[in-house]
Amino acid sequence: MLVIGAGPTGLMASYLLRRCGVDVRVIDKRAEPSAESRAGVMSSRSVELFASLGLADRVFAHGVPNSDFDIFVGGKRAGGFHFDHAHADDTPYRFITMIPQAGTEAVLIEALTDAGLVVDRSVEAKSFRDDGDAVVVEAAGADGSPLTFRARYLLGADGAHSLVRHQLGLSFEGAKYPQAFLLGDVQVDWDLPEKRFRVFLNGDRLGLYVPFQGQGAARVMTTDLDPQPTQDQAWSHLDLADLQAGFAEAAVRPVRLHDPVWLTRFSSQHRVVDRYRVGRVFVAGDAAHIHSPAGGQGMNTGLQDAANLAWKLAAVLKGDAGDALLDSYEAERLPVAHHVLELSDRMFDISASQTGWRAKLRDALAPLVIGPASQLDRVQTLAFRALSQIDVGYAEPGAARDGKAGPQAGERAPDAPLRRGRDLFDLIAGYGFTALALSRKRLDAETADRLAAGLDAMPGVTPRIAARLDMPAHPRVERVERAELFAAYGLHADDAQALLLVRPDGFVAWRGDGLDTTACQAALHQLLHAA
């Protein structure tokens, strides 16, 4: 398996493939990892992914959880979001994490190194061909020497200017936003206390303040009201004084920016491919979709692309699944890309694309709307769940639930407490298939033994039983002391039971009432070998 691109998406895909036992190689034309903030927000769903891999502590060594952000209009606070008030008991991460892209990449590079995999840097892919049995990639090393790679499958995670996407001839429908922006990683001195995420609206000017950890640099961004018509190097150059003047105008207060780490001008686009797979070649991340910066959705969508694809590739490469399984990657992730693009586009349109009298009208109405809305828990909940990506799912559109409660096939398996210090996410961690048996009905020793034996008969699946017991303990059963688990999974009756097959990426593949392990095993076979 060959991965082109060592940004967050490519690194995550490579690491997951390696965890699954796949021989993977990742190349990148850059000589060094990112040093800039770039994608600076990690969603709750992405933190859940890192946590399932045992990497959450490393994430929080580089990033800061942030449950609040303020919205200022004309220099005055109009309201904001306080995710502590959101109804989201199904995730342990009710916040967004401020982490520079360099930090995200550092976490993944360290994990890859621990797994014995090193990125081949200063290696630029030039072309590739699918010869039917493998993909052959022609590349050049740092000294220009020709290199050839041969792999059964190729993943293009090579960014917005993807060679893979271009050579595949994929359409990339969308458009460029008319607005351009000034951006910097800088130190900020001003009169506002605390390091909190802040958005500033002031007429044609939009300002953004994203605090990173400790006393380090923060991301500062503002609308560029005098962009040049081209995107050449001279245009991208930015003077700190220009960023300071523009940001101070957006914030409507004196501000001193100093000690810049990175300064740039940029414009944004919204585009998505028409296909995620062509034969043995796939695209993911920015190679497949690019969004406005509103909502911080881009990198997180790419990380979830990787989580969706890696286990499927691993199953096929190891001979555990048929090639048709790989078609589900596009079927599941392409609609998500369209949804995320629409969401970020709406947020961008409200906040950044208004100019002239429309911007003035927005500023006049915003305090009247934002202030009261900020007091409503329902609004906080809707905002958090939209930004966190925890409601993304793969259930068939319009599929009838027939009155069934709890997560069904295609939906994310939610977290819930079993007992003090033990949660459902602990049972399904590790990026592998889990057969999860839940029983509100108390199990006796004989039933527990029989259930465990049935689950053990499923190859390549981690068996888990979470239940109430009619005995002090059983070696194969996770004791459930908290009713919240049963409520989260729709087991409301005293004798309710369910068996779920949970995919490596945390989504329910199959659910059955009762504890029929034979049906669960048949569902796994159908998933992996469906024509």
Short mmCIF file of C-alpha atoms in Angstrom, two decimals, residues 7-334:
data_model
loop_
_atom_site.label_atom_id
_atom_site.label_comp_id
_atom_site.label_asym_id
_atom_site.label_seq_id
_atom_site.Cartn_x
_atom_site.Cartn_y
_atom_site.Cartn_z
CA GLY A 7 -0.44 15.73 6.06
CA PRO A 8 -2.93 14.74 8.79
CA THR A 9 -5.05 12.60 6.43
CA GLY A 10 -2.15 10.69 4.91
CA LEU A 11 -0.46 10.19 8.25
CA MET A 12 -3.65 8.94 9.88
CA ALA A 13 -4.36 6.54 7.02
CA SER A 14 -0.80 5.22 7.15
CA TYR A 15 -0.90 4.72 10.90
CA LEU A 16 -4.24 2.92 10.82
CA LEU A 17 -3.09 0.66 8.01
CA ARG A 18 0.07 -0.13 9.95
CA ARG A 19 -1.98 -0.96 13.05
CA CYS A 20 -3.99 -3.35 10.93
CA GLY A 21 -0.84 -5.17 9.88
CA VAL A 22 -0.58 -3.73 6.37
CA ASP A 23 2.80 -3.10 4.75
CA VAL A 24 2.46 0.60 3.94
CA ARG A 25 4.77 3.27 2.59
CA VAL A 26 4.10 7.01 2.73
CA ILE A 27 5.93 9.60 0.61
CA ASP A 28 5.81 13.39 0.69
CA LYS A 29 7.54 16.01 -1.44
CA ARG A 30 8.08 18.26 1.57
CA ALA A 31 11.44 17.96 3.28
CA GLU A 32 9.97 18.65 6.72
CA PRO A 33 6.59 18.34 8.47
CA SER A 34 4.35 21.38 8.79
CA ALA A 35 5.62 24.08 11.12
CA GLU A 36 2.54 26.32 10.81
CA SER A 37 -0.85 26.18 12.49
CA ARG A 38 -2.86 25.80 9.24
CA ALA A 39 -5.75 23.53 10.32
CA GLY A 40 -5.99 24.60 13.96
CA VAL A 41 -9.18 22.97 15.28
CA MET A 42 -9.77 19.31 16.15
CA SER A 43 -13.39 18.22 16.49
CA SER A 44 -14.76 15.94 19.18
CA ARG A 45 -15.18 13.12 16.66
CA SER A 46 -11.52 13.36 15.73
CA VAL A 47 -10.47 13.36 19.39
CA GLU A 48 -12.58 10.23 19.82
CA LEU A 49 -10.57 8.65 17.00
CA PHE A 50 -7.24 9.58 18.57
CA ALA A 51 -8.46 8.37 21.95
CA SER A 52 -9.48 5.00 20.52
CA LEU A 53 -5.88 4.64 19.34
CA GLY A 54 -4.45 5.53 22.75
CA LEU A 55 -3.23 8.93 21.51
CA ALA A 56 -5.51 11.35 23.37
CA ASP A 57 -2.86 12.35 25.92
CA ARG A 58 -0.47 13.18 23.09
CA VAL A 59 -3.13 15.37 21.48
CA PHE A 60 -3.67 17.29 24.70
CA ALA A 61 0.08 17.73 25.09
CA HIS A 62 -0.10 19.88 21.94
CA GLY A 63 -3.63 21.29 22.10
CA VAL A 64 -6.05 22.97 24.47
CA PRO A 65 -9.72 21.99 24.93
CA ASN A 66 -12.00 24.97 24.50
CA SER A 67 -15.68 24.82 25.47
CA ASP A 68 -16.48 28.48 24.86
CA PHE A 69 -16.11 31.07 22.16
CA ASP A 70 -17.31 34.63 22.04
CA ILE A 71 -18.80 36.61 19.19
CA PHE A 72 -18.14 40.36 19.10
CA VAL A 73 -20.04 42.77 16.87
CA GLY A 74 -18.70 46.29 16.46
CA GLY A 75 -16.25 45.70 19.31
CA LYS A 76 -18.88 44.59 21.84
CA ARG A 77 -19.57 41.05 22.95
CA ALA A 78 -22.92 39.98 21.48
CA GLY A 79 -22.99 36.43 22.81
CA GLY A 80 -21.34 33.15 22.10
CA PHE A 81 -21.33 29.43 22.55
CA HIS A 82 -20.82 27.54 25.81
CA PHE A 83 -20.66 23.86 25.05
CA ASP A 84 -20.91 22.90 28.72
CA HIS A 85 -24.62 23.59 28.18
CA ALA A 86 -24.91 21.33 25.14
CA HIS A 87 -26.70 18.01 25.49
CA ALA A 88 -23.98 15.62 24.39
CA ASP A 89 -23.60 12.88 26.96
CA ASP A 90 -22.69 10.49 24.15
CA THR A 91 -19.14 11.86 23.92
CA PRO A 92 -16.55 12.46 26.65
CA TYR A 93 -15.19 15.41 24.65
CA ARG A 94 -17.76 18.18 24.83
CA PHE A 95 -15.40 20.80 23.44
CA ILE A 96 -13.31 21.69 20.43
CA THR A 97 -9.56 21.33 20.73
CA MET A 98 -7.30 24.16 19.64
CA ILE A 99 -4.26 22.43 18.19
CA PRO A 100 -2.03 23.67 15.36
CA GLN A 101 -1.69 21.34 12.42
CA ALA A 102 1.98 20.98 13.27
CA GLY A 103 0.91 19.50 16.60
CA THR A 104 -1.53 17.07 14.99
CA GLU A 105 1.14 15.92 12.57
CA ALA A 106 3.67 15.57 15.40
CA VAL A 107 1.31 13.23 17.28
CA LEU A 108 0.84 11.03 14.23
CA ILE A 109 4.51 11.05 13.22
CA GLU A 110 5.49 9.96 16.72
CA ALA A 111 2.89 7.18 16.60
CA LEU A 112 4.15 6.08 13.17
CA THR A 113 7.72 6.06 14.44
CA ASP A 114 6.65 3.91 17.39
CA ALA A 115 5.09 1.54 14.85
CA GLY A 116 8.33 1.36 12.88
CA LEU A 117 7.30 3.51 9.91
CA VAL A 118 9.16 6.60 8.70
CA VAL A 119 7.85 9.04 6.09
CA ASP A 120 9.93 9.12 2.89
CA ARG A 121 10.43 12.87 2.52
CA SER A 122 11.67 14.95 -0.40
CA VAL A 123 10.09 12.35 -2.67
CA GLU A 124 7.75 13.83 -5.27
CA ALA A 125 5.33 11.66 -7.19
CA LYS A 126 5.34 12.53 -10.88
CA SER A 127 2.87 10.09 -12.42
CA PHE A 128 1.21 6.74 -11.86
CA ARG A 129 -0.55 4.01 -13.77
CA ASP A 130 -2.90 1.23 -12.76
CA ASP A 131 -1.75 -1.89 -14.56
CA GLY A 132 -4.64 -4.01 -13.32
CA ASP A 133 -2.70 -5.95 -10.69
CA ALA A 134 -1.00 -2.99 -8.99
CA VAL A 135 -0.38 0.73 -9.18
CA VAL A 136 3.04 1.85 -10.41
CA VAL A 137 4.16 5.30 -9.27
CA GLU A 138 7.03 7.17 -10.88
CA ALA A 139 8.67 9.68 -8.54
CA ALA A 140 11.79 11.77 -8.04
CA GLY A 141 14.06 11.93 -5.01
CA ALA A 142 15.56 15.05 -3.47
CA ASP A 143 18.45 14.97 -5.98
CA GLY A 144 16.12 14.43 -8.91
CA SER A 145 16.96 10.75 -9.24
CA PRO A 146 14.09 8.62 -10.59
CA LEU A 147 12.24 6.33 -8.20
CA THR A 148 9.59 3.72 -8.88
CA PHE A 149 7.07 2.36 -6.39
CA ARG A 150 4.70 -0.54 -6.94
CA ALA A 151 1.73 -1.12 -4.63
CA ARG A 152 -1.56 -2.99 -4.74
CA TYR A 153 -3.45 0.21 -3.91
CA LEU A 154 -2.66 3.93 -3.93
CA LEU A 155 -4.15 6.62 -1.70
CA GLY A 156 -3.83 10.21 -2.82
CA ALA A 157 -3.81 12.37 0.31
CA ASP A 158 -1.73 14.97 -1.46
CA GLY A 159 -3.72 18.09 -0.75
CA ALA A 160 -5.73 20.67 -2.62
CA HIS A 161 -3.42 20.59 -5.66
CA SER A 162 -3.47 16.79 -5.76
CA LEU A 163 -1.50 15.12 -8.53
CA VAL A 164 -3.56 11.99 -7.97
CA ARG A 165 -6.87 13.80 -8.44
CA HIS A 166 -5.61 15.57 -11.56
CA GLN A 167 -4.25 12.43 -13.19
CA LEU A 168 -7.44 10.51 -12.45
CA GLY A 169 -9.35 13.26 -14.23
CA LEU A 170 -11.81 13.70 -11.38
CA SER A 171 -14.06 16.71 -11.53
CA PHE A 172 -13.63 19.17 -8.68
CA GLU A 173 -16.86 21.10 -8.75
CA GLY A 174 -17.18 24.29 -6.78
CA ALA A 175 -15.83 27.82 -6.83
CA LYS A 176 -13.42 30.24 -5.27
CA TYR A 177 -14.76 32.59 -2.61
CA PRO A 178 -14.36 36.27 -3.54
CA GLN A 179 -12.94 37.11 -0.11
CA ALA A 180 -9.25 36.86 0.69
CA PHE A 181 -7.71 36.82 4.16
CA LEU A 182 -4.66 37.85 6.15
CA LEU A 183 -3.44 35.24 8.59
CA GLY A 184 -0.64 34.90 11.10
CA ASP A 185 0.62 32.86 14.04
CA VAL A 186 1.60 35.69 16.36
CA GLN A 187 1.75 36.89 19.94
CA VAL A 188 -1.19 39.15 20.82
CA ASP A 189 -1.29 41.97 23.38
CA TRP A 190 -4.67 43.58 23.98
CA ASP A 191 -7.23 44.40 26.66
CA LEU A 192 -9.24 41.17 26.51
CA PRO A 193 -8.66 38.70 29.35
CA GLU A 194 -8.31 34.95 29.00
CA LYS A 195 -7.27 32.96 25.98
CA ARG A 196 -10.63 32.19 24.41
CA PHE A 197 -11.74 31.55 20.87
CA ARG A 198 -13.19 34.83 19.57
CA VAL A 199 -14.94 35.94 16.39
CA PHE A 200 -15.17 39.63 15.51
CA LEU A 201 -17.65 41.16 13.07
CA ASN A 202 -17.33 44.78 12.05
CA GLY A 203 -18.79 45.72 8.70
CA ASP A 204 -16.66 44.34 5.89
CA ARG A 205 -14.08 43.14 8.38
CA LEU A 206 -14.12 39.68 9.93
CA GLY A 207 -11.62 38.85 12.66
CA LEU A 208 -10.70 35.52 14.22
CA TYR A 209 -8.61 34.80 17.30
CA VAL A 210 -7.69 31.17 17.98
CA PRO A 211 -5.61 30.64 21.12
CA PHE A 212 -3.16 27.80 21.21
CA GLN A 213 -1.50 26.39 24.31
CA GLY A 214 0.16 28.37 27.08
CA GLN A 215 1.78 31.65 26.18
CA GLY A 216 2.63 30.54 22.64
CA ALA A 217 1.47 32.12 19.44
CA ALA A 218 -2.23 32.44 18.63
CA ARG A 219 -3.78 32.34 15.21
CA VAL A 220 -5.06 35.73 14.08
CA MET A 221 -7.03 36.14 10.88
CA THR A 222 -8.89 39.00 9.24
CA THR A 223 -10.49 39.84 5.93
CA ASP A 224 -8.17 41.25 3.28
CA LEU A 225 -10.00 44.23 1.82
CA ASP A 226 -7.40 44.92 -0.85
CA PRO A 227 -6.43 41.57 -2.39
CA GLN A 228 -4.40 41.39 -5.56
CA PRO A 229 -5.84 39.52 -8.54
CA THR A 230 -3.23 36.73 -8.65
CA GLN A 231 -2.04 34.08 -6.24
CA ASP A 232 1.69 34.36 -6.94
CA GLN A 233 4.39 34.49 -4.26
CA ALA A 234 4.48 38.27 -4.10
CA TRP A 235 0.75 38.38 -3.40
CA SER A 236 1.01 35.80 -0.63
CA HIS A 237 3.63 37.87 1.23
CA LEU A 238 2.18 39.66 4.25
CA ASP A 239 3.61 42.39 6.48
CA LEU A 240 2.82 42.15 10.18
CA ALA A 241 1.68 45.79 10.18
CA ASP A 242 -1.03 45.01 7.62
CA LEU A 243 -2.32 42.10 9.70
CA GLN A 244 -2.31 44.22 12.85
CA ALA A 245 -4.18 47.09 11.21
CA GLY A 246 -6.83 44.82 9.71
CA PHE A 247 -7.33 42.77 12.87
CA ALA A 248 -7.56 45.90 15.06
CA GLU A 249 -10.25 47.25 12.75
CA ALA A 250 -12.23 44.00 13.03
CA ALA A 251 -11.85 43.84 16.81
CA VAL A 252 -12.49 47.60 17.26
CA ARG A 253 -9.78 47.94 19.91
CA PRO A 254 -6.07 48.61 20.14
CA VAL A 255 -4.01 45.47 19.60
CA ARG A 256 -0.32 44.76 19.29
CA LEU A 257 0.82 41.77 17.29
CA HIS A 258 4.43 40.70 17.62
CA ASP A 259 6.89 37.82 17.29
CA PRO A 260 5.27 36.26 14.20
CA VAL A 261 5.90 32.61 13.49
CA TRP A 262 4.04 32.54 10.19
CA LEU A 263 2.36 35.22 8.06
CA THR A 264 0.44 34.74 4.84
CA ARG A 265 -2.38 35.90 2.61
CA PHE A 266 -4.78 33.29 1.34
CA SER A 267 -8.08 32.78 -0.38
CA SER A 268 -10.48 29.90 0.07
CA GLN A 269 -12.52 27.63 -2.15
CA HIS A 270 -15.32 25.11 -1.83
CA ARG A 271 -14.94 22.07 -4.05
CA VAL A 272 -15.59 18.33 -3.98
CA VAL A 273 -14.71 15.48 -6.32
CA ASP A 274 -17.27 13.37 -8.14
CA ARG A 275 -15.58 10.08 -7.22
CA TYR A 276 -13.45 8.83 -4.34
CA ARG A 277 -12.22 5.69 -6.10
CA VAL A 278 -11.03 4.79 -9.57
CA GLY A 279 -9.85 1.17 -9.73
CA ARG A 280 -6.96 0.75 -7.32
CA VAL A 281 -6.62 4.46 -6.60
CA PHE A 282 -8.38 6.49 -3.90
CA VAL A 283 -8.43 10.13 -2.80
CA ALA A 284 -9.00 11.53 0.68
CA GLY A 285 -8.76 14.77 2.63
CA ASP A 286 -8.09 17.99 0.73
CA ALA A 287 -7.42 15.97 -2.41
CA ALA A 288 -11.13 15.08 -2.35
CA HIS A 289 -12.75 18.13 -0.77
CA ILE A 290 -11.79 21.63 0.26
CA HIS A 291 -13.93 23.93 2.37
CA SER A 292 -14.00 27.41 3.74
CA PRO A 293 -12.20 27.73 7.10
CA ALA A 294 -15.55 28.38 8.82
CA GLY A 295 -16.22 25.75 11.46
CA GLY A 296 -12.83 24.07 11.20
CA GLN A 297 -14.26 21.11 9.29
CA GLY A 298 -11.64 20.39 6.63
CA MET A 299 -8.90 18.48 8.47
CA ASN A 300 -11.43 16.64 10.60
CA THR A 301 -13.30 15.42 7.55
CA GLY A 302 -10.03 14.15 6.12
CA LEU A 303 -9.17 12.28 9.32
CA GLN A 304 -12.54 10.55 9.19
CA ASP A 305 -11.97 9.71 5.52
CA ALA A 306 -8.84 7.87 6.63
CA ALA A 307 -10.65 6.08 9.45
CA ASN A 308 -13.37 4.92 7.06
CA LEU A 309 -11.02 3.63 4.38
CA ALA A 310 -8.10 2.09 6.25
CA TRP A 311 -9.90 -0.91 7.79
CA LYS A 312 -11.55 -1.71 4.48
CA LEU A 313 -8.25 -1.66 2.63
CA ALA A 314 -6.67 -3.78 5.36
CA ALA A 315 -9.45 -6.37 5.16
CA VAL A 316 -9.06 -6.66 1.38
CA LEU A 317 -5.26 -6.71 1.43
CA LYS A 318 -5.23 -9.46 4.05
CA GLY A 319 -7.74 -11.54 2.13
CA ASP A 320 -10.52 -11.16 4.70
CA ALA A 321 -12.88 -9.24 2.39
CA GLY A 322 -13.82 -8.91 -1.24
CA ASP A 323 -12.91 -5.91 -3.38
CA ALA A 324 -16.55 -4.72 -3.39
CA LEU A 325 -16.11 -3.58 0.22
CA LEU A 326 -13.90 -0.76 -1.07
CA ASP A 327 -16.79 0.73 -3.04
CA SER A 328 -18.50 1.57 0.26
CA TYR A 329 -15.79 4.18 0.96
CA GLU A 330 -17.11 6.49 -1.74
CA ALA A 331 -20.73 5.60 -1.01
CA GLU A 332 -20.31 6.61 2.62
CA ARG A 333 -17.85 9.50 2.52
CA LEU A 334 -18.89 11.43 -0.60
#
